[in-house]
């Protein structure tokens, strides 16, 4: 594996932009594009460490953050990323939008589009909502989480965080444990990690393992010790309280008994294992507090890196160095 | 007025005929069928080489949406689509607004059909009042008003007990009970076939077992009651297994499959247009093993009927998030080209078998006229152009709704003409035929 790339945003490497209109998911990206985003994020992270955390890369660009689901982490992360790149930003949350008046997503999008934003960052409860918007809008669509489908910037920031610590993705054993069925983070991470050559294991109760998992290019198990054994990375997925009502498992307590990530379970992993969680965490359900707050946890690094990765995505979709040269 | 259809290949499996025959039409009836019939004063219509004269096709599973949802379809536009698609008759499902659960609704539909004067319309009545699954509808009155079968289609009959009662009661009138087979608890809020593609796209799944459980329930009750149970729009291989067992046991169980379920698979969820709401239907497009099982069933006779489940929806209703879009696609104007292309030209079945699936068997199951070209029978005739290249253009469809995944497809085989009660109601301009 090559050394970490230290591309600076004023360098002019061979590939300097994502030659695509939208970021709908990791599924569509090539390994080269993923590497480009991660490399660019290295430079973006440096901006965040400066006393004046602002560059003019997206000056004059308008970015709409259109959030149909509550989100703290992702929305604020995008907003900070946009502001650090000098974009004009507009936040629209469901409670204040005209959706409550019965407007369709397509009409909401067309109305926004009429105001000529350059990018729309969309979070929506329906899988495929970003694809629908992409077919309607001239603006670039960035998927900030669509239903149970994908959450590409989460997977990118996870990969960035892993690469920062391990200097590579290929060959690492990554165990992802939790609610596999309903998780968009899982799907994006599976696409990304398998494209980049990681050995991906997924683990959860059989009731929460999607049909057709055999074709995902991962190893699936319900034996958590097997998933964790010799893992370089253990990623926990949130268990939602309402899954009990769907009879996916009997109780949160029992879930913790069988799948909860404890220090004892982690001893099977590699000594330098990284513990990750996309948040929000349920302490004492999918993860024990001593693990979440322990020395292996990079959970807050993930949040910090989210800004850099989202800056990279925004910058590259806007045209990257090519756009800046033209401006 | 008499007309003589002269020199065409005639496929009439009910009489074991597949060869060149003339058909003499006198008014609304077939007067004679035979070789080298004399013109005898009749207007002679030369059937060009390559065209095939068949008993009129009957689509036994159509949603005409009237009364109540005329923005999607009306009896007039739906029957116009039917004749353009080669169907001389359709059976329309009762999930209108109001539900066709009483005789005056049936009468309204039949009045609209008479006004349109296109394909014959056979209303299917509701099993239960409001299709709500609590009380039986007035089934005898529905039958007297013209209903040919009963169903709570759109949903399964709510309880096994009510389905049992419906089979027993409708058995008294020799009416089939058509069942939308599905276990509601297994379906949950699923929107696509439970499998790899739905999982990758993050769409909630509907398993094949969900349908098969409904089929098994109906088969058991058909055995118990001795009544005729018909499986609507079958899609899962486990359902076909249950139907085969029932047939082997001599039960009165029949089944239908749609062109989309024998043509497409759940791969269409992902490409060419990801999350295309025009591939969202219930039952969903299944995986290849299920689709292939449906093809086997069509070939070996365990599936009785091709029916479209023609389900028109307005563009605005489909132009939404996948999980919010209504289930269903239009089918009347693509069924015959898809059947010829995918079943006949692929070598899976021959034309007489296709005519059984589209004409003989639906007539037999619904106990309605047609299904054969008998002397004295109604002159309902579908003329096929099996070699005609057909380009599907949704915008040119007669149906009020255009929700089809087949827009832009090029298929081999089409409809040349549709004759209902001796009246030529459709002639394909791409075919030189003066009928």
XYZ file of C-alpha atoms in Angstrom, chain A residues 21-277:
257
model
C -22.912 15.448 -11.211
C -24.004 13.828 -7.956
C -22.844 11.740 -5.048
C -25.773 9.350 -4.704
C -23.893 6.467 -3.147
C -20.597 4.664 -2.861
C -21.984 1.982 -5.209
C -21.360 4.234 -8.222
C -17.808 5.271 -7.276
C -14.630 3.697 -8.590
C -11.768 2.898 -6.213
C -9.841 5.759 -7.863
C -12.612 8.221 -7.077
C -12.790 7.002 -3.488
C -9.016 7.429 -3.160
C -9.257 10.911 -4.658
C -11.864 11.954 -2.079
C -9.845 10.519 0.801
C -6.629 12.154 -0.450
C -8.368 15.485 -0.887
C -9.801 15.200 2.628
C -6.243 15.091 3.982
C -5.666 18.569 2.616
C -9.081 19.706 3.819
C -8.347 18.512 7.331
C -5.304 20.756 7.395
C -7.522 23.757 6.709
C -9.477 22.934 9.857
C -6.318 23.219 11.930
C -5.540 26.741 10.767
C -6.344 29.789 12.896
C -8.537 31.080 10.061
C -10.482 28.015 8.960
C -11.764 29.275 5.642
C -10.778 29.007 2.009
C -12.549 30.604 -0.952
C -13.015 27.375 -2.962
C -16.837 27.556 -3.104
C -17.192 31.330 -2.989
C -20.333 32.334 -4.863
C -21.750 28.800 -4.744
C -25.079 28.156 -3.067
C -25.595 24.929 -1.162
C -28.980 23.891 0.179
C -29.082 21.452 3.090
C -32.460 19.800 2.660
C -33.150 17.590 5.651
C -36.371 15.611 5.851
C -35.170 13.669 8.868
C -33.814 14.965 12.127
C -30.027 15.023 12.138
C -27.566 16.839 14.315
C -24.203 15.398 13.409
C -24.528 15.141 9.665
C -26.295 18.444 9.113
C -23.929 20.493 11.250
C -20.956 18.694 9.737
C -22.076 19.584 6.210
C -22.833 23.137 7.262
C -19.390 23.655 8.780
C -17.795 22.085 5.703
C -19.738 24.410 3.399
C -18.844 27.486 5.443
C -15.158 26.592 5.556
C -15.269 26.489 1.765
C -17.036 29.902 1.680
C -20.265 28.603 0.148
C -23.557 30.360 0.798
C -25.651 27.858 2.734
C -29.321 27.469 3.357
C -30.800 24.966 5.773
C -34.274 23.605 5.199
C -35.670 21.257 7.797
C -38.877 19.332 7.347
C -40.803 21.148 10.065
C -40.348 24.491 8.310
C -40.812 23.284 4.742
C -43.994 23.169 2.742
C -43.965 19.382 2.829
C -46.280 19.691 5.800
C -48.685 21.351 3.368
C -48.654 18.234 1.187
C -46.083 19.224 -1.418
C -44.325 16.338 -3.137
C -40.571 15.869 -2.986
C -40.435 16.522 -6.737
C -42.218 19.862 -6.356
C -40.097 20.872 -3.382
C -37.027 20.144 -5.468
C -38.301 22.081 -8.489
C -39.094 25.087 -6.335
C -35.643 25.039 -4.786
C -34.135 24.503 -8.200
C -35.843 27.640 -9.477
C -33.657 29.586 -7.049
C -30.585 28.125 -8.760
C -28.623 26.467 -6.001
C -25.442 24.731 -7.099
C -25.770 21.789 -4.749
C -28.463 20.150 -2.694
C -27.471 18.028 0.287
C -30.414 15.702 0.892
C -31.351 13.619 3.914
C -34.587 11.692 3.438
C -36.380 8.737 5.012
C -37.077 7.064 1.651
C -34.438 4.938 -0.057
C -33.827 6.321 -3.538
C -35.011 9.870 -2.752
C -31.661 11.217 -3.984
C -32.017 9.328 -7.272
C -35.443 10.900 -7.740
C -34.022 14.370 -7.089
C -31.071 13.710 -9.352
C -33.398 12.987 -12.271
C -35.281 16.230 -11.669
C -32.558 18.695 -10.685
C -29.737 20.366 -12.525
C -28.044 20.968 -9.166
C -25.557 18.468 -7.825
C -27.240 16.137 -5.333
C -25.251 14.930 -2.353
C -26.749 12.054 -0.443
C -26.674 12.740 3.290
C -28.549 9.514 4.023
C -31.535 8.081 2.139
C -33.717 5.612 3.985
C -31.990 2.266 4.377
C -29.987 2.711 1.182
C -26.738 4.674 1.526
C -24.959 7.281 3.606
C -21.882 7.764 1.445
C -20.157 10.569 3.358
C -20.360 8.473 6.544
C -18.552 5.598 4.841
C -15.986 8.020 3.431
C -15.288 9.531 6.827
C -15.069 6.052 8.324
C -12.545 5.055 5.658
C -10.621 8.282 6.180
C -10.454 7.591 9.917
C -9.285 4.019 9.359
C -6.673 5.102 6.840
C -5.424 7.820 9.148
C -4.641 5.205 11.792
C -3.752 2.171 9.715
C -2.366 3.860 6.586
C -4.358 1.440 4.467
C -7.721 -0.200 3.894
C -6.732 -3.225 1.803
C -6.267 -6.396 3.764
C -7.769 -5.092 7.001
C -10.381 -7.184 8.743
C -13.351 -4.949 9.469
C -16.200 -6.345 11.582
C -19.498 -4.475 11.429
C -21.914 -5.492 14.185
C -25.514 -4.444 14.729
C -28.743 -3.832 12.818
C -27.595 -4.767 9.332
C -31.073 -4.829 7.811
C -32.033 -1.202 8.357
C -28.611 0.440 8.160
C -27.633 2.761 5.318
C -24.232 3.148 6.974
C -23.709 -0.586 6.553
C -24.493 -0.552 2.847
C -22.179 2.369 2.110
C -19.413 0.835 4.173
C -19.756 -2.541 2.473
C -19.459 -0.905 -0.948
C -16.504 1.200 0.068
C -14.526 -1.327 2.062
C -14.953 -4.161 -0.441
C -13.988 -1.863 -3.339
C -10.841 -0.896 -1.414
C -9.883 -4.492 -0.677
C -10.793 -4.859 2.995
C -11.972 -8.182 4.449
C -15.449 -7.290 5.654
C -17.385 -9.297 8.223
C -20.909 -8.398 9.216
C -22.642 -9.668 12.319
C -26.069 -9.396 13.858
C -29.069 -11.484 14.818
C -30.445 -13.452 11.821
C -33.605 -11.344 12.009
C -31.554 -8.263 11.156
C -29.418 -9.745 8.354
C -30.735 -8.766 4.914
C -31.734 -11.372 2.349
C -29.128 -11.903 -0.346
C -26.220 -11.027 1.980
C -24.265 -13.820 0.282
C -23.923 -11.611 -2.788
C -22.633 -8.568 -0.899
C -19.021 -9.747 -0.973
C -18.810 -10.001 2.804
C -18.776 -12.739 5.433
C -21.974 -12.802 7.493
C -22.274 -14.417 10.899
C -24.378 -14.243 14.012
C -21.469 -15.341 16.176
C -19.993 -12.097 17.416
C -16.761 -13.703 18.636
C -16.132 -15.016 15.129
C -16.654 -11.576 13.610
C -14.417 -9.855 16.130
C -11.594 -12.424 16.074
C -8.391 -10.743 14.829
C -10.343 -7.736 13.609
C -8.408 -4.557 12.841
C -11.578 -2.510 13.037
C -14.843 -3.126 14.885
C -17.696 -0.910 13.823
C -20.922 -0.911 15.817
C -24.274 0.031 14.308
C -27.068 1.643 16.243
C -29.843 -0.578 17.554
C -33.145 1.213 17.515
C -35.618 0.742 20.289
C -38.538 0.278 17.890
C -36.976 -2.897 16.466
C -38.244 -4.733 19.524
C -41.781 -4.007 18.367
C -40.949 -5.653 15.040
C -39.914 -8.722 17.076
C -36.393 -8.613 15.651
C -35.090 -9.445 19.125
C -36.684 -9.788 22.544
C -35.162 -6.917 24.488
C -32.306 -4.427 24.445
C -30.891 -6.169 27.498
C -30.802 -9.496 25.688
C -29.319 -7.837 22.631
C -26.490 -6.534 24.782
C -26.020 -9.975 26.315
C -25.560 -11.600 22.907
C -24.067 -8.837 20.722
C -23.049 -5.925 22.956
C -19.417 -4.915 22.458
C -17.629 -5.368 25.767
C -13.979 -5.300 26.705
C -14.070 -9.060 27.163
C -15.281 -9.599 23.589
C -12.738 -7.159 22.234
C -9.855 -9.222 23.579
C -10.281 -11.484 20.575
C -9.561 -8.606 18.229
C -6.106 -7.411 17.255
C -4.303 -5.478 20.000
C -4.453 -2.271 17.970
C -8.147 -2.631 17.101
C -10.122 0.526 16.334
C -13.656 0.914 17.707
C -15.999 2.926 15.528
C -19.626 4.000 15.737
